[in-house]
């Protein structure tokens, strides 16, 4: 087993670090204050080749691995969580879904949108009544000749209002009203009749990127807007979630980077700040805090890198479901602890909005929620560990009951 990065990966990491430290670090407080999307950062990321780098070469990308993307995301998150999210969503999530399942036309279109507009696509799953219980979504797509007509409301959609490309999850119905299953539909903002951006959430952290409603009102997309997974609608939702494991690793990486950045600040401060005639880093109480912070960051990093690298060995090229969930649980919970401890090292200075630590505490708080809560991810891991699964939702229980009834009927017939 080789834990070393290749020379190319070290070079990539260094290039990301230079851009993050020299350009993005100084911009981060202003982005937090104005709550405006940093288009300049998105364009700089695009020019540096950090957007869409996991897109295969034949579509204009670099065909880089998820581990490569993770190395860049981590560096960005150390200085600016918002900028790191742009890297995640232009390399993982919706774009990975299109690149693995999409038609030639969809792949070319999605890559074009990222490279020509510095777009970070939006992934639209969550609804007001279907958060963790995503399979209970009610947004519906009705087949009408050569079109799909989509109705429903998504909320908490990252990038709503700034993203161009949207991957919208909806419950699909055939023309005769038969339910087909859950599918993902592509729609472009400003070019799709019936696609509307609703209210924006006033969020605690990561304020430079909007979280808002995406509303579909008799929204019409052509038949070829459906991103069809290999098993079609039959396992449509499961296939979409399999692709979504990429984004879970990406989100965990942002948490990792924010924590690593906060630790660096705390260490530097502890070496400089003097009390009782010596640097506070000389007090054993603080040394133990710093040691724990560093150890927890290292442990989370190892798990995140392992989860990202697991994609190389998997059939569909997505990270392993269990490792992706575990990596996000560990990194997101670690980030809450480490950013809070970093604030403690600063004393009152950490509680001031003049200091980046205060922002890092707010930004780092998100990752046990967005992208699947830490509780839900534990249910995902449990089903993998136990090799069986207790449904979490009404739909899940209905499906289980139907399976059990079918098994009983077939046993009785034997
Ligand atoms: P709920 O599902 O209502 O859960 C409430 C609480 O109950 C949580 O603590 C949860 O863990 C717990 N809970 C629920 N069910 C169980 C269970 N079975 N066992 C144990 N505990 C349980 N969604 C998108 O589709 N696209 C996005 O781009 C997006 N971006 C987001 C960005 C941010 C900053 C945030 C905060 C959220 C974003 N979301 C997005 C939504 C996010 O995915 C949901 O918030 C998340 O899935 C949880 O849903 P919920 O908030 O409705 O919580
Ligand atoms: N990777 C691969 N497959 C997955 C998966 C993942 N991360 N999550 C679920 N699946 C598969 C399941 O194995 C199941 O397949 P099966 O039919 O062969 O058993 C299928 O998808 C449906 O999942 P199931 O767990 O039966 O659904 P449920 O009705 O109990 O709902 C979830 C649970 C999947 C909705 C819940 O675990 C979840 O992930 N909620 C969070 C949603 C989320 O992350 N939103 C983020 C929006 S940004």
PDB file of N, CA and C in Angstrom, residues 37-90:
ATOM      1  N   UNK A  37     -21.723  35.960  -4.472  1.00  0.00           N
ATOM      2  CA  UNK A  37     -21.033  34.830  -5.095  1.00  0.00           C
ATOM      3  C   UNK A  37     -19.737  35.309  -5.754  1.00  0.00           C
ATOM      4  N   UNK A  38     -18.600  34.648  -5.473  1.00  0.00           N
ATOM      5  CA  UNK A  38     -17.313  35.132  -6.004  1.00  0.00           C
ATOM      6  C   UNK A  38     -17.043  34.656  -7.434  1.00  0.00           C
ATOM      7  N   UNK A  39     -17.673  35.344  -8.389  1.00  0.00           N
ATOM      8  CA  UNK A  39     -17.469  34.966  -9.790  1.00  0.00           C
ATOM      9  C   UNK A  39     -15.991  35.074 -10.189  1.00  0.00           C
ATOM     10  N   UNK A  40     -15.291  36.083  -9.584  1.00  0.00           N
ATOM     11  CA  UNK A  40     -13.873  36.230  -9.917  1.00  0.00           C
ATOM     12  C   UNK A  40     -13.091  34.984  -9.501  1.00  0.00           C
ATOM     13  N   UNK A  41     -13.426  34.425  -8.329  1.00  0.00           N
ATOM     14  CA  UNK A  41     -12.750  33.192  -7.893  1.00  0.00           C
ATOM     15  C   UNK A  41     -13.079  32.028  -8.823  1.00  0.00           C
ATOM     16  N   UNK A  42     -14.363  31.937  -9.223  1.00  0.00           N
ATOM     17  CA  UNK A  42     -14.769  30.841 -10.117  1.00  0.00           C
ATOM     18  C   UNK A  42     -13.978  30.940 -11.423  1.00  0.00           C
ATOM     19  N   UNK A  43     -13.856  32.162 -11.938  1.00  0.00           N
ATOM     20  CA  UNK A  43     -13.116  32.326 -13.207  1.00  0.00           C
ATOM     21  C   UNK A  43     -11.631  31.983 -13.024  1.00  0.00           C
ATOM     22  N   UNK A  44     -11.066  32.395 -11.886  1.00  0.00           N
ATOM     23  CA  UNK A  44      -9.647  32.078 -11.631  1.00  0.00           C
ATOM     24  C   UNK A  44      -9.450  30.564 -11.501  1.00  0.00           C
ATOM     25  N   UNK A  45     -10.407  29.895 -10.853  1.00  0.00           N
ATOM     26  CA  UNK A  45     -10.327  28.426 -10.725  1.00  0.00           C
ATOM     27  C   UNK A  45     -10.388  27.778 -12.109  1.00  0.00           C
ATOM     28  N   UNK A  46     -11.281  28.305 -12.942  1.00  0.00           N
ATOM     29  CA  UNK A  46     -11.461  27.760 -14.289  1.00  0.00           C
ATOM     30  C   UNK A  46     -10.176  27.946 -15.103  1.00  0.00           C
ATOM     31  N   UNK A  47      -9.606  29.138 -15.025  1.00  0.00           N
ATOM     32  CA  UNK A  47      -8.363  29.415 -15.783  1.00  0.00           C
ATOM     33  C   UNK A  47      -7.219  28.528 -15.304  1.00  0.00           C
ATOM     34  N   UNK A  48      -7.211  28.235 -14.001  1.00  0.00           N
ATOM     35  CA  UNK A  48      -6.126  27.409 -13.449  1.00  0.00           C
ATOM     36  C   UNK A  48      -6.345  25.915 -13.733  1.00  0.00           C
ATOM     37  N   UNK A  49      -7.495  25.578 -14.320  1.00  0.00           N
ATOM     38  CA  UNK A  49      -7.772  24.167 -14.632  1.00  0.00           C
ATOM     39  C   UNK A  49      -8.302  23.374 -13.456  1.00  0.00           C
ATOM     40  N   UNK A  50      -8.859  24.053 -12.438  1.00  0.00           N
ATOM     41  CA  UNK A  50      -9.372  23.340 -11.271  1.00  0.00           C
ATOM     42  C   UNK A  50     -10.884  23.082 -11.346  1.00  0.00           C
ATOM     43  N   UNK A  51     -11.555  23.721 -12.325  1.00  0.00           N
ATOM     44  CA  UNK A  51     -12.966  23.387 -12.521  1.00  0.00           C
ATOM     45  C   UNK A  51     -13.039  22.282 -13.577  1.00  0.00           C
ATOM     46  N   UNK A  52     -13.910  21.316 -13.355  1.00  0.00           N
ATOM     47  CA  UNK A  52     -14.107  20.259 -14.351  1.00  0.00           C
ATOM     48  C   UNK A  52     -12.871  19.429 -14.641  1.00  0.00           C
ATOM     49  N   UNK A  53     -11.942  19.351 -13.660  1.00  0.00           N
ATOM     50  CA  UNK A  53     -10.709  18.595 -13.957  1.00  0.00           C
ATOM     51  C   UNK A  53     -10.947  17.081 -13.969  1.00  0.00           C
ATOM     52  N   UNK A  54     -12.069  16.616 -13.371  1.00  0.00           N
ATOM     53  CA  UNK A  54     -12.364  15.176 -13.406  1.00  0.00           C
ATOM     54  C   UNK A  54     -13.099  14.776 -14.698  1.00  0.00           C
ATOM     55  N   UNK A  55     -13.465  15.782 -15.500  1.00  0.00           N
ATOM     56  CA  UNK A  55     -14.146  15.488 -16.778  1.00  0.00           C
ATOM     57  C   UNK A  55     -13.131  14.840 -17.731  1.00  0.00           C
ATOM     58  N   UNK A  56     -13.542  13.760 -18.416  1.00  0.00           N
ATOM     59  CA  UNK A  56     -12.586  13.096 -19.319  1.00  0.00           C
ATOM     60  C   UNK A  56     -12.034  14.040 -20.392  1.00  0.00           C
ATOM     61  N   UNK A  57     -10.825  13.684 -20.866  1.00  0.00           N
ATOM     62  CA  UNK A  57     -10.132  14.556 -21.828  1.00  0.00           C
ATOM     63  C   UNK A  57     -10.948  14.785 -23.101  1.00  0.00           C
ATOM     64  N   UNK A  58     -11.685  13.739 -23.541  1.00  0.00           N
ATOM     65  CA  UNK A  58     -12.417  13.911 -24.809  1.00  0.00           C
ATOM     66  C   UNK A  58     -13.518  14.961 -24.720  1.00  0.00           C
ATOM     67  N   UNK A  59     -13.856  15.377 -23.490  1.00  0.00           N
ATOM     68  CA  UNK A  59     -14.871  16.439 -23.349  1.00  0.00           C
ATOM     69  C   UNK A  59     -14.220  17.747 -22.874  1.00  0.00           C
ATOM     70  N   UNK A  60     -12.912  17.820 -22.956  1.00  0.00           N
ATOM     71  CA  UNK A  60     -12.227  19.079 -22.642  1.00  0.00           C
ATOM     72  C   UNK A  60     -11.643  19.132 -21.239  1.00  0.00           C
ATOM     73  N   UNK A  61     -11.860  18.082 -20.433  1.00  0.00           N
ATOM     74  CA  UNK A  61     -11.307  18.064 -19.077  1.00  0.00           C
ATOM     75  C   UNK A  61      -9.915  17.461 -19.047  1.00  0.00           C
ATOM     76  N   UNK A  62      -9.488  17.050 -17.856  1.00  0.00           N
ATOM     77  CA  UNK A  62      -8.143  16.462 -17.731  1.00  0.00           C
ATOM     78  C   UNK A  62      -8.198  15.000 -17.328  1.00  0.00           C
ATOM     79  N   UNK A  63      -9.417  14.477 -17.158  1.00  0.00           N
ATOM     80  CA  UNK A  63      -9.569  13.072 -16.764  1.00  0.00           C
ATOM     81  C   UNK A  63      -8.883  12.768 -15.448  1.00  0.00           C
ATOM     82  N   UNK A  64      -8.902  13.735 -14.537  1.00  0.00           N
ATOM     83  CA  UNK A  64      -8.220  13.530 -13.248  1.00  0.00           C
ATOM     84  C   UNK A  64      -9.090  12.702 -12.306  1.00  0.00           C
ATOM     85  N   UNK A  65      -8.424  12.106 -11.318  1.00  0.00           N
ATOM     86  CA  UNK A  65      -9.126  11.250 -10.362  1.00  0.00           C
ATOM     87  C   UNK A  65      -9.817  12.107  -9.295  1.00  0.00           C
ATOM     88  N   UNK A  66     -10.726  11.468  -8.534  1.00  0.00           N
ATOM     89  CA  UNK A  66     -11.369  12.181  -7.427  1.00  0.00           C
ATOM     90  C   UNK A  66     -10.333  12.542  -6.352  1.00  0.00           C
ATOM     91  N   UNK A  67      -9.310  11.699  -6.192  1.00  0.00           N
ATOM     92  CA  UNK A  67      -8.265  12.033  -5.206  1.00  0.00           C
ATOM     93  C   UNK A  67      -7.551  13.320  -5.621  1.00  0.00           C
ATOM     94  N   UNK A  68      -7.297  13.478  -6.917  1.00  0.00           N
ATOM     95  CA  UNK A  68      -6.679  14.730  -7.384  1.00  0.00           C
ATOM     96  C   UNK A  68      -7.574  15.912  -7.016  1.00  0.00           C
ATOM     97  N   UNK A  69      -8.871  15.760  -7.273  1.00  0.00           N
ATOM     98  CA  UNK A  69      -9.802  16.865  -6.962  1.00  0.00           C
ATOM     99  C   UNK A  69      -9.793  17.161  -5.470  1.00  0.00           C
ATOM    100  N   UNK A  70      -9.733  16.090  -4.650  1.00  0.00           N
ATOM    101  CA  UNK A  70      -9.717  16.244  -3.191  1.00  0.00           C
ATOM    102  C   UNK A  70      -8.505  17.079  -2.749  1.00  0.00           C
ATOM    103  N   UNK A  71      -7.363  16.842  -3.394  1.00  0.00           N
ATOM    104  CA  UNK A  71      -6.143  17.586  -3.017  1.00  0.00           C
ATOM    105  C   UNK A  71      -6.333  19.083  -3.240  1.00  0.00           C
ATOM    106  N   UNK A  72      -7.028  19.419  -4.320  1.00  0.00           N
ATOM    107  CA  UNK A  72      -7.270  20.840  -4.626  1.00  0.00           C
ATOM    108  C   UNK A  72      -8.326  21.416  -3.671  1.00  0.00           C
ATOM    109  N   UNK A  73      -9.406  20.675  -3.460  1.00  0.00           N
ATOM    110  CA  UNK A  73     -10.495  21.152  -2.591  1.00  0.00           C
ATOM    111  C   UNK A  73      -9.957  21.460  -1.187  1.00  0.00           C
ATOM    112  N   UNK A  74      -9.122  20.574  -0.686  1.00  0.00           N
ATOM    113  CA  UNK A  74      -8.576  20.745   0.668  1.00  0.00           C
ATOM    114  C   UNK A  74      -7.807  22.068   0.774  1.00  0.00           C
ATOM    115  N   UNK A  75      -6.988  22.358  -0.231  1.00  0.00           N
ATOM    116  CA  UNK A  75      -6.198  23.603  -0.195  1.00  0.00           C
ATOM    117  C   UNK A  75      -7.100  24.828  -0.229  1.00  0.00           C
ATOM    118  N   UNK A  76      -8.140  24.771  -1.059  1.00  0.00           N
ATOM    119  CA  UNK A  76      -9.070  25.909  -1.152  1.00  0.00           C
ATOM    120  C   UNK A  76      -9.797  26.099   0.182  1.00  0.00           C
ATOM    121  N   UNK A  77     -10.259  24.976   0.768  1.00  0.00           N
ATOM    122  CA  UNK A  77     -11.052  25.060   2.005  1.00  0.00           C
ATOM    123  C   UNK A  77     -10.226  25.591   3.171  1.00  0.00           C
ATOM    124  N   UNK A  78      -8.907  25.413   3.120  1.00  0.00           N
ATOM    125  CA  UNK A  78      -8.062  25.927   4.214  1.00  0.00           C
ATOM    126  C   UNK A  78      -8.172  27.444   4.316  1.00  0.00           C
ATOM    127  N   UNK A  79      -8.523  28.096   3.191  1.00  0.00           N
ATOM    128  CA  UNK A  79      -8.635  29.565   3.240  1.00  0.00           C
ATOM    129  C   UNK A  79     -10.044  30.075   2.967  1.00  0.00           C
ATOM    130  N   UNK A  80     -10.837  29.321   2.188  1.00  0.00           N
ATOM    131  CA  UNK A  80     -12.175  29.828   1.811  1.00  0.00           C
ATOM    132  C   UNK A  80     -13.111  28.662   1.471  1.00  0.00           C
ATOM    133  N   UNK A  81     -14.031  28.383   2.390  1.00  0.00           N
ATOM    134  CA  UNK A  81     -14.965  27.263   2.194  1.00  0.00           C
ATOM    135  C   UNK A  81     -15.830  27.448   0.964  1.00  0.00           C
ATOM    136  N   UNK A  82     -16.226  28.674   0.686  1.00  0.00           N
ATOM    137  CA  UNK A  82     -17.100  28.946  -0.465  1.00  0.00           C
ATOM    138  C   UNK A  82     -16.390  28.566  -1.767  1.00  0.00           C
ATOM    139  N   UNK A  83     -15.132  28.965  -1.879  1.00  0.00           N
ATOM    140  CA  UNK A  83     -14.370  28.659  -3.101  1.00  0.00           C
ATOM    141  C   UNK A  83     -14.181  27.147  -3.244  1.00  0.00           C
ATOM    142  N   UNK A  84     -13.981  26.481  -2.115  1.00  0.00           N
ATOM    143  CA  UNK A  84     -13.832  25.019  -2.163  1.00  0.00           C
ATOM    144  C   UNK A  84     -15.108  24.358  -2.691  1.00  0.00           C
ATOM    145  N   UNK A  85     -16.257  24.942  -2.342  1.00  0.00           N
ATOM    146  CA  UNK A  85     -17.525  24.336  -2.810  1.00  0.00           C
ATOM    147  C   UNK A  85     -17.650  24.444  -4.329  1.00  0.00           C
ATOM    148  N   UNK A  86     -17.084  25.497  -4.898  1.00  0.00           N
ATOM    149  CA  UNK A  86     -17.137  25.636  -6.365  1.00  0.00           C
ATOM    150  C   UNK A  86     -16.334  24.506  -7.006  1.00  0.00           C
ATOM    151  N   UNK A  87     -15.206  24.167  -6.380  1.00  0.00           N
ATOM    152  CA  UNK A  87     -14.387  23.070  -6.930  1.00  0.00           C
ATOM    153  C   UNK A  87     -15.132  21.738  -6.778  1.00  0.00           C
ATOM    154  N   UNK A  88     -15.773  21.530  -5.628  1.00  0.00           N
ATOM    155  CA  UNK A  88     -16.517  20.271  -5.426  1.00  0.00           C
ATOM    156  C   UNK A  88     -17.568  20.122  -6.512  1.00  0.00           C
ATOM    157  N   UNK A  89     -18.372  21.162  -6.680  1.00  0.00           N
ATOM    158  CA  UNK A  89     -19.557  20.989  -7.528  1.00  0.00           C
ATOM    159  C   UNK A  89     -19.270  21.086  -9.024  1.00  0.00           C
ATOM    160  N   UNK A  90     -18.048  21.490  -9.381  1.00  0.00           N
ATOM    161  CA  UNK A  90     -17.714  21.432 -10.809  1.00  0.00           C
ATOM    162  C   UNK A  90     -16.944  20.149 -11.134  1.00  0.00           C
TER     163      UNK A  90
END
